[in-house]
Coordinates of C-alpha atoms in Angstrom, one line a residue:
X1 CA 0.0 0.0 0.0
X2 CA 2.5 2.5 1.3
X3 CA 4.7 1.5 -2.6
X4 CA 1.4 2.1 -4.6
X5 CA 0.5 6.0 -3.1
X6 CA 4.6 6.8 -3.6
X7 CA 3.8 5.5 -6.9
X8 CA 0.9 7.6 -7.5
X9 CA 2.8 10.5 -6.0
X10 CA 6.0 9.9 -8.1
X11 CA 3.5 9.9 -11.3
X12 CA 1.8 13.0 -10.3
X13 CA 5.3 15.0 -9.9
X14 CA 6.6 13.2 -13.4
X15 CA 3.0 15.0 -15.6
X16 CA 3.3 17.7 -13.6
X17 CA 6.7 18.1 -14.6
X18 CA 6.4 16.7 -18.2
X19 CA 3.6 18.9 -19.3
X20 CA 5.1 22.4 -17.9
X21 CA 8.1 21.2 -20.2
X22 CA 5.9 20.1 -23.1
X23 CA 3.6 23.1 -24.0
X24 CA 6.9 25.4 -24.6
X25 CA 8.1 23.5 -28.0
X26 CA 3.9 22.1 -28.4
X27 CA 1.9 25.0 -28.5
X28 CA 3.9 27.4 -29.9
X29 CA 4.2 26.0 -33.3
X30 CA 1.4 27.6 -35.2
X31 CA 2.2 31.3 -33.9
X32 CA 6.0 30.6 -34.8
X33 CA 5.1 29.5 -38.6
X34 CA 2.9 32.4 -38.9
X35 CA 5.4 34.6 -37.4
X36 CA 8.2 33.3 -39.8
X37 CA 5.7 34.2 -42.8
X38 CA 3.8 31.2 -43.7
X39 CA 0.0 30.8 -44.7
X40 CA -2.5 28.6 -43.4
X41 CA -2.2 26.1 -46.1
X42 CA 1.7 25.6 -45.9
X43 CA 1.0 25.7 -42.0
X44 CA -1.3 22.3 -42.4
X45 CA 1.2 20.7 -44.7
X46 CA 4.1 21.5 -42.6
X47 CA 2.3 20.5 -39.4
X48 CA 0.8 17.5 -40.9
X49 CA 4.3 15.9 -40.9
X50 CA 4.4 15.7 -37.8
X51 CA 1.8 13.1 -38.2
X52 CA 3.9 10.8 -40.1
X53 CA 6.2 10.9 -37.1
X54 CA 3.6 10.3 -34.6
X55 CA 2.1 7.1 -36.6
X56 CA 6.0 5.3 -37.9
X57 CA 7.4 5.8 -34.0
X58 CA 4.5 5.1 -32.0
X59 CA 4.4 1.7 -34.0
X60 CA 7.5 0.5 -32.6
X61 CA 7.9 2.0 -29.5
X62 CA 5.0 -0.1 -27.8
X63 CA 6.4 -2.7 -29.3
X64 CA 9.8 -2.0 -28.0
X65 CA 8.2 -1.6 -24.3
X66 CA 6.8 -4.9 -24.2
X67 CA 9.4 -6.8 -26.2
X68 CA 12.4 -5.2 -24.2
X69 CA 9.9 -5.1 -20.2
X70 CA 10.5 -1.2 -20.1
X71 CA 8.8 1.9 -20.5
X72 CA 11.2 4.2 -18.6
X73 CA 13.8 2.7 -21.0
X74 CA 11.9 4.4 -24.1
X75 CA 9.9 7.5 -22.6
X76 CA 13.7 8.7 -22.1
X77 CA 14.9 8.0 -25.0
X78 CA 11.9 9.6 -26.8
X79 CA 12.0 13.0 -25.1
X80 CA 15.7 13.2 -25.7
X81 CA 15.0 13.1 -29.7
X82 CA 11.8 15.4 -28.5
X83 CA 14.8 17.8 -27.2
X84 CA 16.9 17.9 -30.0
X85 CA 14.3 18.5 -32.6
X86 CA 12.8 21.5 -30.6
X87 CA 16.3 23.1 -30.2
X88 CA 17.2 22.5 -33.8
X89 CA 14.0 23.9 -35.1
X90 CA 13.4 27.1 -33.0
X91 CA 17.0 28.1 -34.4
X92 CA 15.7 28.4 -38.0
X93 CA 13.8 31.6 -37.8
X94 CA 13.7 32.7 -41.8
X95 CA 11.4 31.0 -44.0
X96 CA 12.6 27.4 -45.2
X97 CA 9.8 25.1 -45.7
X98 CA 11.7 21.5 -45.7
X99 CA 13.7 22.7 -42.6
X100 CA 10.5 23.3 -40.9
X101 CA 8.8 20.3 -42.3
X102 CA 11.8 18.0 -41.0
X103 CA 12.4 19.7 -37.5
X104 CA 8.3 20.4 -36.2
X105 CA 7.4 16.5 -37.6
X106 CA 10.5 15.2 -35.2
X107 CA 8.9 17.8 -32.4
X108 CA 5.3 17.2 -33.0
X109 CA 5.6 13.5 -33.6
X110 CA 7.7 12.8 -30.7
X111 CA 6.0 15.4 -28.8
X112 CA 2.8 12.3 -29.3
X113 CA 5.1 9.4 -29.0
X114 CA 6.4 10.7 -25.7
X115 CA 2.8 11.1 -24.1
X116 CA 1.7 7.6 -24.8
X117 CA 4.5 5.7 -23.7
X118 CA 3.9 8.1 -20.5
X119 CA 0.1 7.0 -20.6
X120 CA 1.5 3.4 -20.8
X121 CA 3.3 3.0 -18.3
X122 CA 1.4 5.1 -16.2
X123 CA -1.2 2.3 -16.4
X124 CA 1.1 -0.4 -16.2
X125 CA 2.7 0.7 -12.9
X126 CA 0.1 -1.0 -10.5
X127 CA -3.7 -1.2 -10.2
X128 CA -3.7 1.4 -8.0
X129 CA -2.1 4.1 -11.0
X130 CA -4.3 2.2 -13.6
X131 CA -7.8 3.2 -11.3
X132 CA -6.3 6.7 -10.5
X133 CA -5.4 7.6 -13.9
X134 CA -7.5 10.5 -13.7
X135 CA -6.4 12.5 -11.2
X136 CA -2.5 11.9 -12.2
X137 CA -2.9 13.3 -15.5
X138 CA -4.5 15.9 -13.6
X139 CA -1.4 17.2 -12.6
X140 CA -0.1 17.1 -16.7
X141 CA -3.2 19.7 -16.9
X142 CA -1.5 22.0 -14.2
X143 CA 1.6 22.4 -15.6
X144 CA 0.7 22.6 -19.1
X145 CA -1.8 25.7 -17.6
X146 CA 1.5 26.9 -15.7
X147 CA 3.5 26.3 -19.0
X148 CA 1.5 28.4 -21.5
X149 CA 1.9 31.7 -20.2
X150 CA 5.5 31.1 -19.1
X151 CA 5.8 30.0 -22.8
X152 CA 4.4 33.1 -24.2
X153 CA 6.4 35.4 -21.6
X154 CA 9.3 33.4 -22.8
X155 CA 8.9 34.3 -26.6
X156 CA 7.5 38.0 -25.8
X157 CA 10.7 38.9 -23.9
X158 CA 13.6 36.7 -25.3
X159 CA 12.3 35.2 -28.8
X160 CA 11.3 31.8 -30.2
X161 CA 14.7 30.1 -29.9
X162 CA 14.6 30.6 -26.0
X163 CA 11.9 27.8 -26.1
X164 CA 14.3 24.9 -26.9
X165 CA 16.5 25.7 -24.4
X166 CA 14.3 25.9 -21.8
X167 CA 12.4 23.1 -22.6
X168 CA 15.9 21.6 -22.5
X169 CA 16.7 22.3 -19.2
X170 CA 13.3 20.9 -17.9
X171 CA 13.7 17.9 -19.6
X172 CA 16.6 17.1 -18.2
X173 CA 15.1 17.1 -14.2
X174 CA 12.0 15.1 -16.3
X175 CA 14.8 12.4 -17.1
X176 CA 16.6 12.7 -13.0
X177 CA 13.1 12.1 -11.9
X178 CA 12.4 9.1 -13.9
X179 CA 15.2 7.5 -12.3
X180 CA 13.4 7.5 -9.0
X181 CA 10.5 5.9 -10.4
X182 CA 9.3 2.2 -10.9
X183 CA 9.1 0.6 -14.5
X184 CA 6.4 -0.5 -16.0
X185 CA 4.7 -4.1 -15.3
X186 CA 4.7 -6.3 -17.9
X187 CA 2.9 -10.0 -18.2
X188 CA 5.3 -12.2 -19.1
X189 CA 4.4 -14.2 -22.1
X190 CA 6.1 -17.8 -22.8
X191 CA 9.0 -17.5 -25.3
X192 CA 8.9 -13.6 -25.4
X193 CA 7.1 -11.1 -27.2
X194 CA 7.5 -11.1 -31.4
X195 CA 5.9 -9.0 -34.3
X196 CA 3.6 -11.9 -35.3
X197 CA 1.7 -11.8 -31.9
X198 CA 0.6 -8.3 -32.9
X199 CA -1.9 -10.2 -35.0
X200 CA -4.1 -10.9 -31.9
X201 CA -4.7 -7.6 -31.3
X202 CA -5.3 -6.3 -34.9
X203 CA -7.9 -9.3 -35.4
X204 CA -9.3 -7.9 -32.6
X205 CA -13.1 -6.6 -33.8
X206 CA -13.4 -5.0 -30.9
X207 CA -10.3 -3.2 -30.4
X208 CA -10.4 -1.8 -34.2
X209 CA -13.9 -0.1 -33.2
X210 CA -12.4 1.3 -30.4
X211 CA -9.3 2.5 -32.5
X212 CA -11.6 4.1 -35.2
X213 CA -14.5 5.8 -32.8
X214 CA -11.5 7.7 -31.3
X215 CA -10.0 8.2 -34.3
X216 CA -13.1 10.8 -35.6
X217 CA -13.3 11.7 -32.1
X218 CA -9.7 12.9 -32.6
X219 CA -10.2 14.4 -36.3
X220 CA -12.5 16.8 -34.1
X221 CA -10.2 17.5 -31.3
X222 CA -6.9 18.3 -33.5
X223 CA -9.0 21.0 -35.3
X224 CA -9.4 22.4 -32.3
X225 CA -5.7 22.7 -31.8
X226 CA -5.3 24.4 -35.5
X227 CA -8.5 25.7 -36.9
X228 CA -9.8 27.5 -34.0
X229 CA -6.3 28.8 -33.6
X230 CA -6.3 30.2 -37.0
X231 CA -9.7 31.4 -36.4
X232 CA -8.7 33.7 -33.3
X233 CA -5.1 35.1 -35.3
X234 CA -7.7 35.5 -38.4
X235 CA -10.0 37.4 -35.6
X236 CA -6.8 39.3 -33.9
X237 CA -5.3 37.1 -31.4
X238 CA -2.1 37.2 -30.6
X239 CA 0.6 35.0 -28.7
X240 CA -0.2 36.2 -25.2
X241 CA -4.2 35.6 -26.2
X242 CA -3.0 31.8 -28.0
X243 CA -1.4 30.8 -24.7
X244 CA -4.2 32.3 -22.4
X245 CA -6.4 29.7 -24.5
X246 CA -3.6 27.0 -23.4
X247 CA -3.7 27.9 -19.8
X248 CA -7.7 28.3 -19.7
X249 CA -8.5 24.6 -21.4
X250 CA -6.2 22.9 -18.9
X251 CA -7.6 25.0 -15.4
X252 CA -11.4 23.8 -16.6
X253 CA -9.9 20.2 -17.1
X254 CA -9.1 19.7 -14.2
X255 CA -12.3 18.9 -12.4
X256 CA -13.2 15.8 -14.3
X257 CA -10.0 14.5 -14.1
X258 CA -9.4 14.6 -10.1
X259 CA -13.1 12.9 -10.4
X260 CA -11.8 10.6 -12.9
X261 CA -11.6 7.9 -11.0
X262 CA -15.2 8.2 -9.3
X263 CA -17.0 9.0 -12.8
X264 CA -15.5 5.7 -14.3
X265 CA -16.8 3.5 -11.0
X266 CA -20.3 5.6 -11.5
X267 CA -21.1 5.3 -15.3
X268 CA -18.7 3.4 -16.4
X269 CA -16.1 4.9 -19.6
X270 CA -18.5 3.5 -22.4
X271 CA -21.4 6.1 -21.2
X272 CA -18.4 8.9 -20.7
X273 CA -17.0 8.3 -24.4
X274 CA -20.5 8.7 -25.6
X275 CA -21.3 12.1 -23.9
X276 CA -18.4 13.7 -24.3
X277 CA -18.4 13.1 -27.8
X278 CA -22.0 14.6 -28.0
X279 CA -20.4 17.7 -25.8
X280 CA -18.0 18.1 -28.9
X281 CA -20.6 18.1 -30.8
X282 CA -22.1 21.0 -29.6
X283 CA -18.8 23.2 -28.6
X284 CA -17.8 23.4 -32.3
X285 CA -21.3 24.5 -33.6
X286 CA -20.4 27.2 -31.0
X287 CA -17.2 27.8 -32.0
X288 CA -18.6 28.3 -35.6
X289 CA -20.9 30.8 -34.1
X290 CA -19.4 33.1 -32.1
X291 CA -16.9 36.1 -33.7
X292 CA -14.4 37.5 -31.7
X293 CA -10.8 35.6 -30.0
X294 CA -12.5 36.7 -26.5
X295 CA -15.9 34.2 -26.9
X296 CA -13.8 31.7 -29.0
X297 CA -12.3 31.9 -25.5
X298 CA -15.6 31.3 -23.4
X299 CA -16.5 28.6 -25.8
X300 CA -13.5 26.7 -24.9
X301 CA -14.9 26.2 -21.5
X302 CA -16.3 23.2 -22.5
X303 CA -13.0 21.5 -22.2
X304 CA -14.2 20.9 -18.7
X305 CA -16.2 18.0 -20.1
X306 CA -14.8 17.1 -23.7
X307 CA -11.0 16.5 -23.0
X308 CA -11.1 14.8 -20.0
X309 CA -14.0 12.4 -20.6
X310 CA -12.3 11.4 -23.9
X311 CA -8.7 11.1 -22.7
X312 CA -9.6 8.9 -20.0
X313 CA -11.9 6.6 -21.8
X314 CA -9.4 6.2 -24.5
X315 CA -6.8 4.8 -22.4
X316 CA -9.5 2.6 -20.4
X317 CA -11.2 1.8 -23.7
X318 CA -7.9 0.4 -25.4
X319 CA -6.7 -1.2 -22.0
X320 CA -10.1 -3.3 -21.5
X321 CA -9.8 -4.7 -25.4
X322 CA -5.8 -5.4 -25.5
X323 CA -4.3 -8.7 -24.8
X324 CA -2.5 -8.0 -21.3
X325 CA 1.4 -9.0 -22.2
X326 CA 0.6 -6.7 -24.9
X327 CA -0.7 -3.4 -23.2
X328 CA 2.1 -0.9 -23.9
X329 CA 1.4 -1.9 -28.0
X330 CA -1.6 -1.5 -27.5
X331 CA -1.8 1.5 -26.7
X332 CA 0.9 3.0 -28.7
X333 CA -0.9 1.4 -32.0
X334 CA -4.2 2.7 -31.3
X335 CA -2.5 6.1 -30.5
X336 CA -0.7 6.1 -33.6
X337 CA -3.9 5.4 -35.4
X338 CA -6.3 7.7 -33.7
X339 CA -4.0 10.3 -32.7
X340 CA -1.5 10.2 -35.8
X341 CA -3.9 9.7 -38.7
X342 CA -5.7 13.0 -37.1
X343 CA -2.9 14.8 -37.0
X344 CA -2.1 13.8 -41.2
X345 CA -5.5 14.5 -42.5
X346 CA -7.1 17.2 -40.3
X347 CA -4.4 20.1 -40.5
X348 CA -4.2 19.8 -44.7
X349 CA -8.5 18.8 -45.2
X350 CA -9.8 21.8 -42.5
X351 CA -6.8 24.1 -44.4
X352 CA -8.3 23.5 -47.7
X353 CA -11.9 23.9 -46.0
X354 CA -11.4 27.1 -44.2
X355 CA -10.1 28.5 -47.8
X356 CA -12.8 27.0 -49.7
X357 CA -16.1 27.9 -47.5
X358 CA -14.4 30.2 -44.4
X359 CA -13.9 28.7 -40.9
X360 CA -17.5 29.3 -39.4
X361 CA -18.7 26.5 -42.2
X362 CA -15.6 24.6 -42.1
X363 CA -16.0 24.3 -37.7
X364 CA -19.4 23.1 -38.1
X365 CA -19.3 20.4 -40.6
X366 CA -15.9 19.3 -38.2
X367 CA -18.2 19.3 -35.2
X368 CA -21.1 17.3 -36.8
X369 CA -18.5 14.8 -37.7
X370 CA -19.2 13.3 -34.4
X371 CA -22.3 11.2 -35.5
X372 CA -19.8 9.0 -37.1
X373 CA -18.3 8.0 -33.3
X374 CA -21.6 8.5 -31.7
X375 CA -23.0 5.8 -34.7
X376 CA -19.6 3.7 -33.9
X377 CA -20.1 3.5 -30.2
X378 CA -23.6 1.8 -30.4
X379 CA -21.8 -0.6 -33.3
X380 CA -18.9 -0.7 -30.0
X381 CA -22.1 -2.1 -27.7
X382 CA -23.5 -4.9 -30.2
X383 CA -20.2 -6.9 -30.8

């Protein structure tokens, strides 16, 4: 008992930690490409690379985990790569599209690839971290809320390439404090872990549902991370304003996920997937409504209810359907599907969109993309 709540505390300190490092390199991106001088359609090209990243690493590393019995091993080794690209690309501040491409797909990707190896063995630590997944990632939403505005004081006062560096330094205590901290559990599987017994969870009806409801779920949410943006510069916003947005949608996360743990024992995640789907549902027709950066602002209150309900479910989701000795793959595959595959077609599609018909039209057909999920998760109930 007293190893599991040091575990829980440990965890709590490492997202804490991670996330304040995180959102300095992260959520930067889109102001520094517009800042350098590109548009909004070289901005979704460029940041849709970091998509290809997300999906070819995030295939391997969970395989790595389980293959090789360590997470800590490979969260490491990730952020250090994370760390490099961010240095490396805040440095090139004129315009040069394949420098950009190359440098914000190793950030961006890794940036993913790092967070579910994180979520993996998070809930491979004990039973104990598993049923208070919730709350820990709680603490990711605190620093990422501290983060933001550091992040845009950061750029205000000493420029773009400050970011890297300080996200270095950070990074560096992340990797001291991992040290401290237990590895990951793994089920031991007779005669090790190969590629071939990946085939038991892709023939898995069950887990592919779950893989594709969050993947439209997560079409929705990564327009939320570009097109709104673009929306509130097209509307007047600037950096501070961006990172305000940041530091407001983690604050109102917080709530559900200290109550994480209690909402999953009292409705169970299939109930919370399926409402806070319907929730995004409703916060992009409002986002498609309202006209200035300030109620774009109030409208992203809702992330009280959307992010949280989803993130959770999606790890609990994926858990319940994958094979136990292979629970870091898992987890890293359906990431790399849902997450990465987002991350490809949303920034280049809602680009061409927002050109085409303007980003009012273009936020609401994104936000009554969530029938699809909502039609999946009844499909999720019959099999």
């Amino acid at each position: 008992m007293k190893k599991d709540r040091r575990n829980v505390v440990l965890l709590c300190g490492f997202y804490f930690l991670s996330y304040l490092a995180f959102v300095l390199p992260y959520g930067y991106m889109q102001t520094f490409l517009e800042s350098v001088g590109y548009d909004v359609v070289e901005r979704g090209v460029i940041l849709s690379g970091t998509a290809v990243v997300a999906i070819v690493t995030q295939l391997f590393a969970g395989y790595l985990c389980d293959k090789y019995h360590s997470d800590k091993c490979f969260f490491n080794l990730s952020l250090i790569i994370f760390v490099l690209a961010a240095l490396m690309m805040y440095q090139v501040s004129e315009k040069s599209f394949y420098l950009h491409l190359i440098f914000m797909s190793l950030v961006g990707g890794m940036f993913r690839t790092t967070m579910a190896i994180q979520d993996s063995w998070t809930l491979q630590t004990s039973e104990t971290c598993r049923n208070n997944f919730g709350p820990i990632r709680a603490f990711g939403a605190i620093g990422w809320m501290i983060g933001s505005p550091i992040g845009a004081m950061i750029v205000e006062h000493y420029g773009y390439a400050s970011l890297g560096y300080v996200f270095a330094g950070l990074a560096v205590l992340n990797i001291l404090l991992t040290m401290m901290m237990q590895d990951a559990v793994k089920v031991e599987k007779s005669g090790g872990i190969h590629i071939g017994d990946l085939k038991e969870l892709l023939l898995n009806r069950k887990y592919i549902i779950v893989v594709l409801i969050f993947l439209f779920i997560n079409v929705i949410a990564t327009a939320d991370i570009y097109t709104t943006v673009d929306k509130m510069m097209n509307l007047g916003a600037k950096e501070g304003m961006i990172g305000a947005r940041w530091s407001i949608q983690a604050f109102t996360e917080l709530p559900l996920f200290f109550a994480g743990t209690w909402l999953l024992k009292k409705f169970g995640d299939y109930k919370l997937m399926m409402f806070g789907t319907f929730m995004y549902i409703l916060r992009f027709i409002a986002y498609s409504l309202v006209q200035s950066p300030e109620m774009m602002i109030v409208v992203t209150l809702m992330q009280c209810i959307t992010y949280p309900l989803i993130m959770i479910t999606s790890k609990t989701l994926v858990d319940d359907t994958t094979p136990k000795h292979l629970r870091s793959s898992g987890q890293t595959i359906a990431s790399a599907f849902y997450v990465g595959v987002s991350l490809l077609v949303t920034p280049v599609i809602a680009g061409a969109m927002v050109n085409a018909m303007g980003a009012d039209m273009t936020l609401l057909l994104i936000g009554l993309s969530g029938i699809i999920p909502l039609g999946l998760g009844l499909l999720y109930k019959r099999v």
